[in-house]
Tab-separated table of C-alpha atoms in Angstrom:
chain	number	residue	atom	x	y	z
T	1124	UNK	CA	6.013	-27.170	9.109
T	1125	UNK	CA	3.817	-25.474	11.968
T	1126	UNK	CA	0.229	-25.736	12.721
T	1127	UNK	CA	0.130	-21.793	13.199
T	1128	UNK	CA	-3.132	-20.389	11.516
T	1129	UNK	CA	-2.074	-16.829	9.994
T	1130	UNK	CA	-4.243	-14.830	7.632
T	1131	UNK	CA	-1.966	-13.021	5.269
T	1132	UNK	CA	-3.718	-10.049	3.559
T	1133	UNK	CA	-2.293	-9.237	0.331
T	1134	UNK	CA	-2.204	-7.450	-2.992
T	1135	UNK	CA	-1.302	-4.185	-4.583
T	1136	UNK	CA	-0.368	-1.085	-2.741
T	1137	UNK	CA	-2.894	1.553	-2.225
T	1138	UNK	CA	-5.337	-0.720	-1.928
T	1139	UNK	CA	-6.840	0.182	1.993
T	1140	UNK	CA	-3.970	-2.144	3.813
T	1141	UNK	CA	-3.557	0.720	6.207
T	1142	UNK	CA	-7.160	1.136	6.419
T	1143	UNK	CA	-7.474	-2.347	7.001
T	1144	UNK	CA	-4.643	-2.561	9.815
T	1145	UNK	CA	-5.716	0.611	11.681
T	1146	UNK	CA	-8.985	-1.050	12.621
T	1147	UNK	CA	-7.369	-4.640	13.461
T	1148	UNK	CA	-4.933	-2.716	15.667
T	1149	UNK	CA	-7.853	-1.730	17.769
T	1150	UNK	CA	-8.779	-5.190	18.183
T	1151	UNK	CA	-7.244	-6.746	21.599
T	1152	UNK	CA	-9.009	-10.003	21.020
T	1153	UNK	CA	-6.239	-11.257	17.691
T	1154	UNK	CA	-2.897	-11.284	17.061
T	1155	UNK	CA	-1.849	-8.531	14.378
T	1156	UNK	CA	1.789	-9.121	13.658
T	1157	UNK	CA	3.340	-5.391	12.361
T	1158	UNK	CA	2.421	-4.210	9.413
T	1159	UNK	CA	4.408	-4.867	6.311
T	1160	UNK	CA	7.420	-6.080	8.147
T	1161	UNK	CA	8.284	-8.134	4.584
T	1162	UNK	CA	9.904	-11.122	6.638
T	1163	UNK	CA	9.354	-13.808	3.814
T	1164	UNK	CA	10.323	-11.242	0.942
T	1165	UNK	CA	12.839	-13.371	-1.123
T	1166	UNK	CA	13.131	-9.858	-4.348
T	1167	UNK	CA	13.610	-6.335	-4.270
T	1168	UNK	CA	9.851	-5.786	-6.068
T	1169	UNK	CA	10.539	-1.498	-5.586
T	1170	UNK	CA	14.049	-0.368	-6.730
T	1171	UNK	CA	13.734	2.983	-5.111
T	1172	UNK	CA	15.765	4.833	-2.774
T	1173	UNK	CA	12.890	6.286	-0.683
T	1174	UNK	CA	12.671	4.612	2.691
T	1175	UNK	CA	9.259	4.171	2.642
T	1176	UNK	CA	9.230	2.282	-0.211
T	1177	UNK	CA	12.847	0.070	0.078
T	1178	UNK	CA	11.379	-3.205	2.314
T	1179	UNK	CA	13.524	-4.312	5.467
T	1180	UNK	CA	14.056	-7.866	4.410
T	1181	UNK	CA	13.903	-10.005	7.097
T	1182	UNK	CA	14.533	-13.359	5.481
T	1183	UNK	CA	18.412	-13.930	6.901
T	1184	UNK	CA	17.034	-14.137	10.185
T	1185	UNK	CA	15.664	-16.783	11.996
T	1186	UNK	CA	12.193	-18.367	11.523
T	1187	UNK	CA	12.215	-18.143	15.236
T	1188	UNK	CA	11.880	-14.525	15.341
T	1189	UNK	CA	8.811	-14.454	13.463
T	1190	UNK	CA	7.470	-17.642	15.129
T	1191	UNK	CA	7.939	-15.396	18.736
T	1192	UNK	CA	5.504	-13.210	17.110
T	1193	UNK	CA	2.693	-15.998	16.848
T	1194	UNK	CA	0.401	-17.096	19.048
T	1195	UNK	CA	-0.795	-20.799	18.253
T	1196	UNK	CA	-4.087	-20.574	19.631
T	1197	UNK	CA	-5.348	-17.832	17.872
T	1198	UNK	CA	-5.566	-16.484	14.027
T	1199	UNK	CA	-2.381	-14.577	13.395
T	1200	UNK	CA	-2.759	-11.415	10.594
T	1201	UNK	CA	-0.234	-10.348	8.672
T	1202	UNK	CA	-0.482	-7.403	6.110
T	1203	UNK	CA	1.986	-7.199	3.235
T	1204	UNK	CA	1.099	-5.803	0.072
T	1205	UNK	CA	4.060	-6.972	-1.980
T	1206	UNK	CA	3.516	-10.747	-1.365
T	1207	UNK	CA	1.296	-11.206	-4.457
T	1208	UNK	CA	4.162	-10.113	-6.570
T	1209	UNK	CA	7.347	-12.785	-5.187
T	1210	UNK	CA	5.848	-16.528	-5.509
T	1211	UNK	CA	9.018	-17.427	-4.239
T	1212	UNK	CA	7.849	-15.830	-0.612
T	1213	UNK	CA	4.451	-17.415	-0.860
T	1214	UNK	CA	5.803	-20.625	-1.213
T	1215	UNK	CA	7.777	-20.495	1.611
T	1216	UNK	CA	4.863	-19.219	3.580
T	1217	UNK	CA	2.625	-22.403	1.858
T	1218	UNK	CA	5.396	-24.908	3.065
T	1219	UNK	CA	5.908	-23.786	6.524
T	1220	UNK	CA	2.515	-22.739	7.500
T	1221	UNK	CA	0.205	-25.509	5.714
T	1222	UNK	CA	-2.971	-23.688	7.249
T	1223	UNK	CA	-2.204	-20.102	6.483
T	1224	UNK	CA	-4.804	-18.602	4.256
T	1225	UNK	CA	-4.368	-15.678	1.335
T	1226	UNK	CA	-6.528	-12.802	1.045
T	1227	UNK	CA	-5.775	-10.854	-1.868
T	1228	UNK	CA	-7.025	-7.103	-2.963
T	1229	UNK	CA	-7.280	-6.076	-6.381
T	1230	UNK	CA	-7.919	-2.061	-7.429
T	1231	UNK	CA	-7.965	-0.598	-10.595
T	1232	UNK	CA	-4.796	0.071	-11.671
T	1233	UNK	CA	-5.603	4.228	-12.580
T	1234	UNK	CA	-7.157	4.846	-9.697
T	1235	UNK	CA	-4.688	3.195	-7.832
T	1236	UNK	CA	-1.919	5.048	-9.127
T	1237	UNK	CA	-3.433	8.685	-8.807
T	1238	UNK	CA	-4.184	8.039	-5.458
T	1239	UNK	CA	-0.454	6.703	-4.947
T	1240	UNK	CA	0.562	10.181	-6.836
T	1241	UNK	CA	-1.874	12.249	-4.407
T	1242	UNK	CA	0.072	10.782	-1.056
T	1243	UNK	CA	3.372	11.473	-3.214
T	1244	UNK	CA	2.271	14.758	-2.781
T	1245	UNK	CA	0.809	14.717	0.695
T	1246	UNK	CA	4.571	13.542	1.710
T	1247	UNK	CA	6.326	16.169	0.063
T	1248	UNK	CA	5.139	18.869	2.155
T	1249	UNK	CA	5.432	16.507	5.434
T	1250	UNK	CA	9.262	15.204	4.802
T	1251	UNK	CA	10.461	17.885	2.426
T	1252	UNK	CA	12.795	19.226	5.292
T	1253	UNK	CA	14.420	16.087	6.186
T	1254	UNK	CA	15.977	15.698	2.537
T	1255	UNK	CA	13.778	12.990	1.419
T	1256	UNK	CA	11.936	15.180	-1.700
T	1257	UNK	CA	15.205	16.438	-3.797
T	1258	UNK	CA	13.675	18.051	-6.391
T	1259	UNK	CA	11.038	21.095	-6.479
T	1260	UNK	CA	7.653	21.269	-6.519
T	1261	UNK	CA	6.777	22.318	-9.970
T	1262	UNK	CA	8.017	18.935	-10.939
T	1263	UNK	CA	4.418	17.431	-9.850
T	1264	UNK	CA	2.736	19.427	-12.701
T	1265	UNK	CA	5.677	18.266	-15.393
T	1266	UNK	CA	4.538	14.896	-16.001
T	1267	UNK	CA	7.297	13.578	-17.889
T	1268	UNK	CA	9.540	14.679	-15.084
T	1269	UNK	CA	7.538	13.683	-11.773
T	1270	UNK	CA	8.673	11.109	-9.722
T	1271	UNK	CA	5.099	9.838	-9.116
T	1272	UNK	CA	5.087	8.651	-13.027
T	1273	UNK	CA	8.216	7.261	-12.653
T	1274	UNK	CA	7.286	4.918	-9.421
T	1275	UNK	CA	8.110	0.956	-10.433
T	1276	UNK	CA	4.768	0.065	-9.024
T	1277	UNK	CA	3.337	1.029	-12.581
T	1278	UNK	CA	5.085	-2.197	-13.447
T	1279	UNK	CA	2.923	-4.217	-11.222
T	1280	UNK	CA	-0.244	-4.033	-13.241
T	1281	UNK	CA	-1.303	-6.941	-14.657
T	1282	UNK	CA	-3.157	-8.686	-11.970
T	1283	UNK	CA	-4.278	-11.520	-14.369
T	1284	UNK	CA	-0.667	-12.463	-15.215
T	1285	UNK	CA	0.257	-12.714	-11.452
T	1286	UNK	CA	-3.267	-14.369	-10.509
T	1287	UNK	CA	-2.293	-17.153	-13.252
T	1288	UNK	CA	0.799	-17.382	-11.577
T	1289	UNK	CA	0.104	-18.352	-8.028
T	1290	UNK	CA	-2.912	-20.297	-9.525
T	1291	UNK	CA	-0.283	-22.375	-12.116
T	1292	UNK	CA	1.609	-22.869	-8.732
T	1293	UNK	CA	-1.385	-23.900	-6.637
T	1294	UNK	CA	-1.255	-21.187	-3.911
T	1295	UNK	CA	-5.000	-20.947	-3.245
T	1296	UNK	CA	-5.964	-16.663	-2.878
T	1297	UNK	CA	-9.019	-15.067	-2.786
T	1298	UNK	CA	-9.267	-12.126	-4.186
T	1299	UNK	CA	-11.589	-8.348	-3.659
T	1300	UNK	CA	-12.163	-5.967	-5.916
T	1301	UNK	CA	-11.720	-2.493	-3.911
T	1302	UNK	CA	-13.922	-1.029	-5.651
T	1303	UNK	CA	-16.429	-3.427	-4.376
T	1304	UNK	CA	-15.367	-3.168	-0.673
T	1305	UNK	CA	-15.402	0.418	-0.317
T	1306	UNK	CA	-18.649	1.070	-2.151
T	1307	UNK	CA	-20.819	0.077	0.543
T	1308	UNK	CA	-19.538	-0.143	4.220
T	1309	UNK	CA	-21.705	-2.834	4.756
T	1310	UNK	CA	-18.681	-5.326	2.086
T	1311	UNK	CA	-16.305	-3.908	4.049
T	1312	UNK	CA	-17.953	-5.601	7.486
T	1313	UNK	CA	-18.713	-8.303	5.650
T	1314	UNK	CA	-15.566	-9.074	4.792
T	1315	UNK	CA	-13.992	-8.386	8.205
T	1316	UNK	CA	-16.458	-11.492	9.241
T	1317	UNK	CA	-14.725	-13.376	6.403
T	1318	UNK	CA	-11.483	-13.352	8.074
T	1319	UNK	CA	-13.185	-13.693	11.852
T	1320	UNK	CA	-12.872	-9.990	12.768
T	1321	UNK	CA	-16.132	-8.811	14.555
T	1322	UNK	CA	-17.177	-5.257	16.483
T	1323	UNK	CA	-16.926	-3.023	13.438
T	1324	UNK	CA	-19.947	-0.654	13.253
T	1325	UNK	CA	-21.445	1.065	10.687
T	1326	UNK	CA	-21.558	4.125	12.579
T	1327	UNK	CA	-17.614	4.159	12.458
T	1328	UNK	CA	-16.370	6.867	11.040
T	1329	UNK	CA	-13.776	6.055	8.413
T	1330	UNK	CA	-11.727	8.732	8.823
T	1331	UNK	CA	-10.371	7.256	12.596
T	1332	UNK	CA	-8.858	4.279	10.414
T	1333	UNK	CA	-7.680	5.857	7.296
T	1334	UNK	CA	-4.626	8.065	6.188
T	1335	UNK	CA	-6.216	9.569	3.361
T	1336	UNK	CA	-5.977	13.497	5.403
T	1337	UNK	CA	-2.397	13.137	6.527
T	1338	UNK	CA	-2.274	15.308	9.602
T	1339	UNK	CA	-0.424	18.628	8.799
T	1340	UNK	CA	2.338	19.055	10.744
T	1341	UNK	CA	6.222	19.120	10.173
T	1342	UNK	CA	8.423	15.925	11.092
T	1343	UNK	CA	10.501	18.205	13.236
T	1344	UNK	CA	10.795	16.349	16.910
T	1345	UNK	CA	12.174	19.681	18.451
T	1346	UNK	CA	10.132	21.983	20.497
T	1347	UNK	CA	11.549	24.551	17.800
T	1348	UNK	CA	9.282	22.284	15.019
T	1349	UNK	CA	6.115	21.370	17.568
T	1350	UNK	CA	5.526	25.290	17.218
T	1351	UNK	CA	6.230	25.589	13.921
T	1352	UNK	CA	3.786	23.218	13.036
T	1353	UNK	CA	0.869	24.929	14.867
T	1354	UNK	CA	1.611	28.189	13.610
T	1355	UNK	CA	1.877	26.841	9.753
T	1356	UNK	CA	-0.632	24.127	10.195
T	1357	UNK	CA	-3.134	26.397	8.063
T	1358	UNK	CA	-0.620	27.427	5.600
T	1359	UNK	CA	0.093	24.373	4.441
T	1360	UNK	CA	-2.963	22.652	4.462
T	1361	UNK	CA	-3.541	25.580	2.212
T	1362	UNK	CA	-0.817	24.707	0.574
T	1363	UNK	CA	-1.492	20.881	-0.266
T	1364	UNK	CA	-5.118	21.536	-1.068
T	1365	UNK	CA	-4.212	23.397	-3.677
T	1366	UNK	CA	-1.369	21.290	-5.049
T	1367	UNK	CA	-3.878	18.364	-5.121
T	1368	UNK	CA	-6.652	20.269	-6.752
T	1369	UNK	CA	-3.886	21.285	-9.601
T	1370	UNK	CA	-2.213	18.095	-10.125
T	1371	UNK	CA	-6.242	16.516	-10.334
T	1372	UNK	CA	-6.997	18.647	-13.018
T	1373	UNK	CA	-3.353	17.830	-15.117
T	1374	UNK	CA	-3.599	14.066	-14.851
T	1375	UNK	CA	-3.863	11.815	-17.791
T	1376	UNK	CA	-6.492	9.379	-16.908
T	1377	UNK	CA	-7.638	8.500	-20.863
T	1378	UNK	CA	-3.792	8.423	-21.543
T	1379	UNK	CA	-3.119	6.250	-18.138
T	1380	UNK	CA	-6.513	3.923	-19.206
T	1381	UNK	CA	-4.542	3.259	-22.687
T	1382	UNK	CA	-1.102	2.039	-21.441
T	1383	UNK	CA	-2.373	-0.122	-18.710
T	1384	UNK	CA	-4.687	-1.745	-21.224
T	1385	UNK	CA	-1.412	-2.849	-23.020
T	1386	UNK	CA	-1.152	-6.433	-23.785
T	1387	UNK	CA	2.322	-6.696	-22.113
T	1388	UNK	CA	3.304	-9.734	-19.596
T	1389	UNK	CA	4.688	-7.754	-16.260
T	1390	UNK	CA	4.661	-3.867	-18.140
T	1391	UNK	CA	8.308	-3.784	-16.617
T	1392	UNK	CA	9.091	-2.254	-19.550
T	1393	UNK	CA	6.877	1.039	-19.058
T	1394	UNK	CA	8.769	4.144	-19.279
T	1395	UNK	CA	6.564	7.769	-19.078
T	1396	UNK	CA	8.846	8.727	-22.142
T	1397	UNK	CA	6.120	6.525	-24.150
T	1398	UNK	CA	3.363	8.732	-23.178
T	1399	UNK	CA	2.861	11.559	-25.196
T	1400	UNK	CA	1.746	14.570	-22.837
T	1401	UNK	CA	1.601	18.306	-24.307
């Protein structure tokens, strides 16, 4: 048990965590440990083969290396999305850190996963090269073929099941509605007094903190792919502007409301073969 105070700010993916962390990152004043380094994950919640969503599981090593990463006389934040969904992990966290606190966000699960299906997108033409995106383009219009529909995190849904659970368990969270936060700036810095962070500004513009525009430029480290990427950088924002403006007008959301409406307990069992696109 240690008497190390850490904030850990949780909930679903794509639900402004890397909004969130870009602006604590800034701050010189607290301790932000790195994001979504997953070192109390206990499951394999994504079973994908994508590195950027298979977590680095750090739980075989020793509590010492995250306790090196703590300062004791200061509030310690740590950002990891895919806490909510292993109790097993938050119960560890409960038991060895009696006075860390839970901060969960909530969005609505369409949204969530269109924007999730937009970065999809965004990635494809930014990693395409390095062999990460195996299949072609085209398949973002073929719904019943696109990866983005396939994604597991469709199976992590049902907020009220997993809220019972950690309630049922007495692991004390309190939860935002995104929606809510974003809709006025002024939640947002509300909030960020809520969990002692001061010095954000209105007159911030949100764009310095968030990855919505992914900057357009090719993951090639050579000089070769530095001037590559200036010469294209039009082309393919081009390129991804009109990919996004396609897929938008193609995506289910009445079909999408439907199935996530389903009285299921954890939807693990949602397959897009159920959804009947022409």
């Amino acid at each position: 048990m240690y008497k190390h105070i850490v904030y850990f700010l949780i909930g679903c993916p794509r639900t402004g965590s890397t909004f969130l962390y870009n602006i604590l990152k800034t701050k010189k004043d607290i301790n932000l440990l790195p994001k979504e380094n997953h070192f109390f994950l206990t499951s394999k919640i994504f079973r994908k083969k994508n590195y950027y969503d298979t977590p680095k599981y750090q739980l075989n090593t020793s509590i010492n290396y995250y306790l090196k990463k703590l300062k004791i006389n200061q509030i310690n934040y740590d950002i990891n999305t895919l806490y909510f969904y292993d109790l097993r992990a938050l119960k560890i966290i409960k038991k060895n850190f009696p006075n860390s606190k839970f901060f969960c966000f909530l969005r609505d699960p369409v949204s969530r996963h269109y924007s999730h299906s937009m970065t999809q997108i965004k990635k494809y033409f930014l990693y395409r090269e390095l062999g990460d995106f195996d299949f072609p383009l085209e398949n973002f219009y073929n719904l019943k073929k696109s990866m983005v529909f396939q994604n597991t995190m469709l199976s992590f849904s049902n907020y009220k099941y997993f809220k019972k659970l950690l309630k049922k368990n007495k692991i004390k969270c309190k939860y935002y509605n995104y929606e809510h936060l974003f809709m006025k700036k002024i939640n947002y810095i509300n909030f960020l007094k809520e969990i002692k962070v001061s010095g954000y500004k209105k007159k911030n513009d949100e764009r310095i903190y968030s990855l919505k525009n992914y900057p357009i430029k090719l993951y090639d480290r050579s000089y070769y792919g530095k001037i590559k990427s200036l010469v294209l950088k039009k082309f393919y924002k081009k390129k991804i502007n009109d990919t996004l403006m396609k897929f938008k007008k193609i995506y289910p959301f009445n079909t999408m409301k439907k199935l996530f409406f389903k009285n299921s307990k954890n939807l693990r069992h949602f397959y897009i073969t159920s959804i009947n696109i022409k």
